[in-house]
């Protein structure tokens, strides 16, 4: 289970630290808030390729 994610210098994110509780996590936000950037960072952590 993923409990914490630390992102630095990725796309427009300078530095971000997120902590996840157990259970279901939902990402919400306005257009341009960075939801897709967070998903892209997770994909890289899981072995995805950077584009």
mmCIF file of N, CA and C in Angstrom:
data_model
loop_
_atom_site.group_PDB
_atom_site.id
_atom_site.type_symbol
_atom_site.label_atom_id
_atom_site.label_comp_id
_atom_site.label_asym_id
_atom_site.label_seq_id
_atom_site.Cartn_x
_atom_site.Cartn_y
_atom_site.Cartn_z
ATOM 1 N N UNK A 1 0.840 -1.174 0.000
ATOM 2 C CA UNK A 1 0.000 0.000 0.000
ATOM 3 C C UNK A 1 0.892 1.246 0.000
ATOM 4 N N UNK A 2 0.532 2.182 -0.808
ATOM 5 C CA UNK A 2 1.243 3.455 -0.872
ATOM 6 C C UNK A 2 0.810 4.324 0.308
ATOM 7 N N UNK A 3 1.755 4.748 1.115
ATOM 8 C CA UNK A 3 1.421 5.577 2.274
ATOM 9 C C UNK A 3 1.900 7.009 2.131
ATOM 10 N N UNK A 4 2.933 7.233 1.298
ATOM 11 C CA UNK A 4 3.462 8.580 1.132
ATOM 12 C C UNK A 4 4.043 8.729 -0.267
ATOM 13 N N UNK A 5 3.921 9.930 -0.815
ATOM 14 C CA UNK A 5 4.497 10.248 -2.116
ATOM 15 C C UNK A 5 5.186 11.597 -2.003
ATOM 16 N N UNK A 6 6.436 11.641 -2.414
ATOM 17 C CA UNK A 6 7.214 12.881 -2.408
ATOM 18 C C UNK A 6 7.605 13.182 -3.849
ATOM 19 N N UNK A 7 7.252 14.364 -4.330
ATOM 20 C CA UNK A 7 7.547 14.777 -5.703
ATOM 21 C C UNK A 7 8.392 16.040 -5.645
ATOM 22 N N UNK A 8 9.459 16.068 -6.448
ATOM 23 C CA UNK A 8 10.308 17.260 -6.515
ATOM 24 C C UNK A 8 10.727 17.482 -7.963
ATOM 25 N N UNK A 9 10.582 18.719 -8.419
ATOM 26 C CA UNK A 9 10.999 19.123 -9.767
ATOM 27 C C UNK A 9 10.407 18.225 -10.851
ATOM 28 N N UNK A 10 9.108 18.036 -10.812
ATOM 29 C CA UNK A 10 8.400 17.237 -11.809
ATOM 30 C C UNK A 10 7.312 18.101 -12.429
ATOM 31 N N UNK A 11 7.427 18.335 -13.738
ATOM 32 C CA UNK A 11 6.491 19.214 -14.457
ATOM 33 C C UNK A 11 6.480 20.581 -13.767
ATOM 34 N N UNK A 12 5.329 21.029 -13.300
ATOM 35 C CA UNK A 12 5.248 22.353 -12.659
ATOM 36 C C UNK A 12 5.356 22.276 -11.136
ATOM 37 N N UNK A 13 5.554 21.071 -10.607
ATOM 38 C CA UNK A 13 5.639 20.874 -9.157
ATOM 39 C C UNK A 13 7.080 21.061 -8.705
ATOM 40 N N UNK A 14 7.305 22.045 -7.863
ATOM 41 C CA UNK A 14 8.646 22.263 -7.313
ATOM 42 C C UNK A 14 8.927 21.263 -6.196
ATOM 43 N N UNK A 15 7.989 21.131 -5.264
ATOM 44 C CA UNK A 15 8.143 20.178 -4.165
ATOM 45 C C UNK A 15 6.770 19.909 -3.560
ATOM 46 N N UNK A 16 6.472 18.628 -3.339
ATOM 47 C CA UNK A 16 5.173 18.240 -2.798
ATOM 48 C C UNK A 16 5.329 16.942 -2.027
ATOM 49 N N UNK A 17 4.759 16.883 -0.847
ATOM 50 C CA UNK A 17 4.756 15.666 -0.050
ATOM 51 C C UNK A 17 3.310 15.343 0.318
ATOM 52 N N UNK A 18 2.867 14.136 -0.040
ATOM 53 C CA UNK A 18 1.507 13.702 0.258
ATOM 54 C C UNK A 18 1.557 12.467 1.137
ATOM 55 N N UNK A 19 0.661 12.390 2.101
ATOM 56 C CA UNK A 19 0.519 11.211 2.939
ATOM 57 C C UNK A 19 -0.885 10.663 2.730
ATOM 58 N N UNK A 20 -0.980 9.347 2.483
ATOM 59 C CA UNK A 20 -2.264 8.706 2.226
ATOM 60 C C UNK A 20 -2.656 7.844 3.413
ATOM 61 N N UNK A 21 -3.913 7.945 3.830
ATOM 62 C CA UNK A 21 -4.448 7.073 4.869
ATOM 63 C C UNK A 21 -4.881 5.761 4.226
ATOM 64 N N UNK A 22 -5.125 4.759 5.047
ATOM 65 C CA UNK A 22 -5.630 3.501 4.499
ATOM 66 C C UNK A 22 -7.062 3.716 4.016
ATOM 67 N N UNK A 23 -7.442 2.960 3.034
ATOM 68 C CA UNK A 23 -8.782 3.093 2.476
ATOM 69 C C UNK A 23 -8.751 3.699 1.092
ATOM 70 N N UNK A 24 -9.847 4.269 0.692
ATOM 71 C CA UNK A 24 -10.059 4.799 -0.648
ATOM 72 C C UNK A 24 -9.639 6.262 -0.704
ATOM 73 N N UNK A 25 -8.871 6.626 -1.728
ATOM 74 C CA UNK A 25 -8.422 8.008 -1.914
ATOM 75 C C UNK A 25 -8.967 8.540 -3.230
ATOM 76 N N UNK A 26 -9.525 9.738 -3.207
ATOM 77 C CA UNK A 26 -10.089 10.371 -4.395
ATOM 78 C C UNK A 26 -9.343 11.668 -4.653
ATOM 79 N N UNK A 27 -8.964 11.886 -5.913
ATOM 80 C CA UNK A 27 -8.324 13.139 -6.319
ATOM 81 C C UNK A 27 -9.358 14.012 -7.007
ATOM 82 N N UNK A 28 -9.574 15.190 -6.488
ATOM 83 C CA UNK A 28 -10.504 16.128 -7.111
ATOM 84 C C UNK A 28 -9.826 17.483 -7.225
ATOM 85 N N UNK A 29 -10.335 18.300 -8.125
ATOM 86 C CA UNK A 29 -9.795 19.640 -8.268
ATOM 87 C C UNK A 29 -10.223 20.259 -9.577
ATOM 88 N N UNK A 30 -10.013 21.535 -9.675
ATOM 89 C CA UNK A 30 -10.367 22.271 -10.881
ATOM 90 C C UNK A 30 -9.424 21.914 -12.017
ATOM 91 N N UNK A 31 -9.807 22.289 -13.215
ATOM 92 C CA UNK A 31 -8.953 22.111 -14.380
ATOM 93 C C UNK A 31 -7.650 22.867 -14.159
ATOM 94 N N UNK A 32 -6.532 22.202 -14.418
ATOM 95 C CA UNK A 32 -5.228 22.828 -14.244
ATOM 96 C C UNK A 32 -4.684 22.759 -12.836
ATOM 97 N N UNK A 33 -5.365 22.031 -11.945
ATOM 98 C CA UNK A 33 -4.923 21.953 -10.549
ATOM 99 C C UNK A 33 -3.751 20.999 -10.350
ATOM 100 N N UNK A 34 -3.516 20.086 -11.316
ATOM 101 C CA UNK A 34 -2.381 19.178 -11.206
ATOM 102 C C UNK A 34 -2.730 17.723 -10.960
ATOM 103 N N UNK A 35 -3.993 17.356 -11.112
ATOM 104 C CA UNK A 35 -4.389 15.961 -10.892
ATOM 105 C C UNK A 35 -3.644 15.013 -11.827
ATOM 106 N N UNK A 36 -3.571 15.350 -13.091
ATOM 107 C CA UNK A 36 -2.885 14.494 -14.072
ATOM 108 C C UNK A 36 -1.387 14.427 -13.802
ATOM 109 N N UNK A 37 -0.806 15.501 -13.324
ATOM 110 C CA UNK A 37 0.621 15.497 -12.982
ATOM 111 C C UNK A 37 0.875 14.509 -11.846
ATOM 112 N N UNK A 38 -0.009 14.481 -10.876
ATOM 113 C CA UNK A 38 0.121 13.534 -9.766
ATOM 114 C C UNK A 38 0.010 12.095 -10.268
ATOM 115 N N UNK A 39 -0.929 11.827 -11.158
ATOM 116 C CA UNK A 39 -1.081 10.488 -11.730
ATOM 117 C C UNK A 39 0.156 10.108 -12.544
ATOM 118 N N UNK A 40 0.697 11.047 -13.313
ATOM 119 C CA UNK A 40 1.918 10.782 -14.085
ATOM 120 C C UNK A 40 3.096 10.450 -13.170
ATOM 121 N N UNK A 41 3.213 11.150 -12.058
ATOM 122 C CA UNK A 41 4.286 10.866 -11.098
ATOM 123 C C UNK A 41 4.115 9.467 -10.507
ATOM 124 N N UNK A 42 2.888 9.097 -10.188
ATOM 125 C CA UNK A 42 2.630 7.748 -9.681
ATOM 126 C C UNK A 42 2.985 6.689 -10.720
ATOM 127 N N UNK A 43 2.682 6.959 -11.974
ATOM 128 C CA UNK A 43 3.010 6.013 -13.045
ATOM 129 C C UNK A 43 4.520 5.796 -13.134
ATOM 130 N N UNK A 44 5.295 6.856 -12.983
ATOM 131 C CA UNK A 44 6.754 6.715 -13.005
ATOM 132 C C UNK A 44 7.252 5.876 -11.833
ATOM 133 N N UNK A 45 6.679 6.093 -10.663
ATOM 134 C CA UNK A 45 7.064 5.317 -9.481
ATOM 135 C C UNK A 45 6.798 3.831 -9.715
ATOM 136 N N UNK A 46 5.726 3.534 -10.435
ATOM 137 C CA UNK A 46 5.339 2.144 -10.675
ATOM 138 C C UNK A 46 6.023 1.534 -11.893
ATOM 139 N N UNK A 47 7.010 2.242 -12.451
ATOM 140 C CA UNK A 47 7.796 1.678 -13.539
ATOM 141 C C UNK A 47 7.436 2.166 -14.920
ATOM 142 N N UNK A 48 6.566 3.157 -15.010
ATOM 143 C CA UNK A 48 6.197 3.703 -16.308
ATOM 144 C C UNK A 48 7.349 4.464 -16.943
ATOM 145 N N UNK A 49 7.210 4.756 -18.220
ATOM 146 C CA UNK A 49 8.251 5.481 -18.949
ATOM 147 C C UNK A 49 7.922 6.966 -18.993
ATOM 148 N N UNK A 50 8.927 7.793 -18.822
ATOM 149 C CA UNK A 50 8.763 9.243 -18.930
ATOM 150 C C UNK A 50 8.631 9.617 -20.395
ATOM 151 N N UNK A 51 7.736 10.537 -20.681
ATOM 152 C CA UNK A 51 7.543 10.991 -22.065
ATOM 153 C C UNK A 51 8.167 12.341 -22.263
#
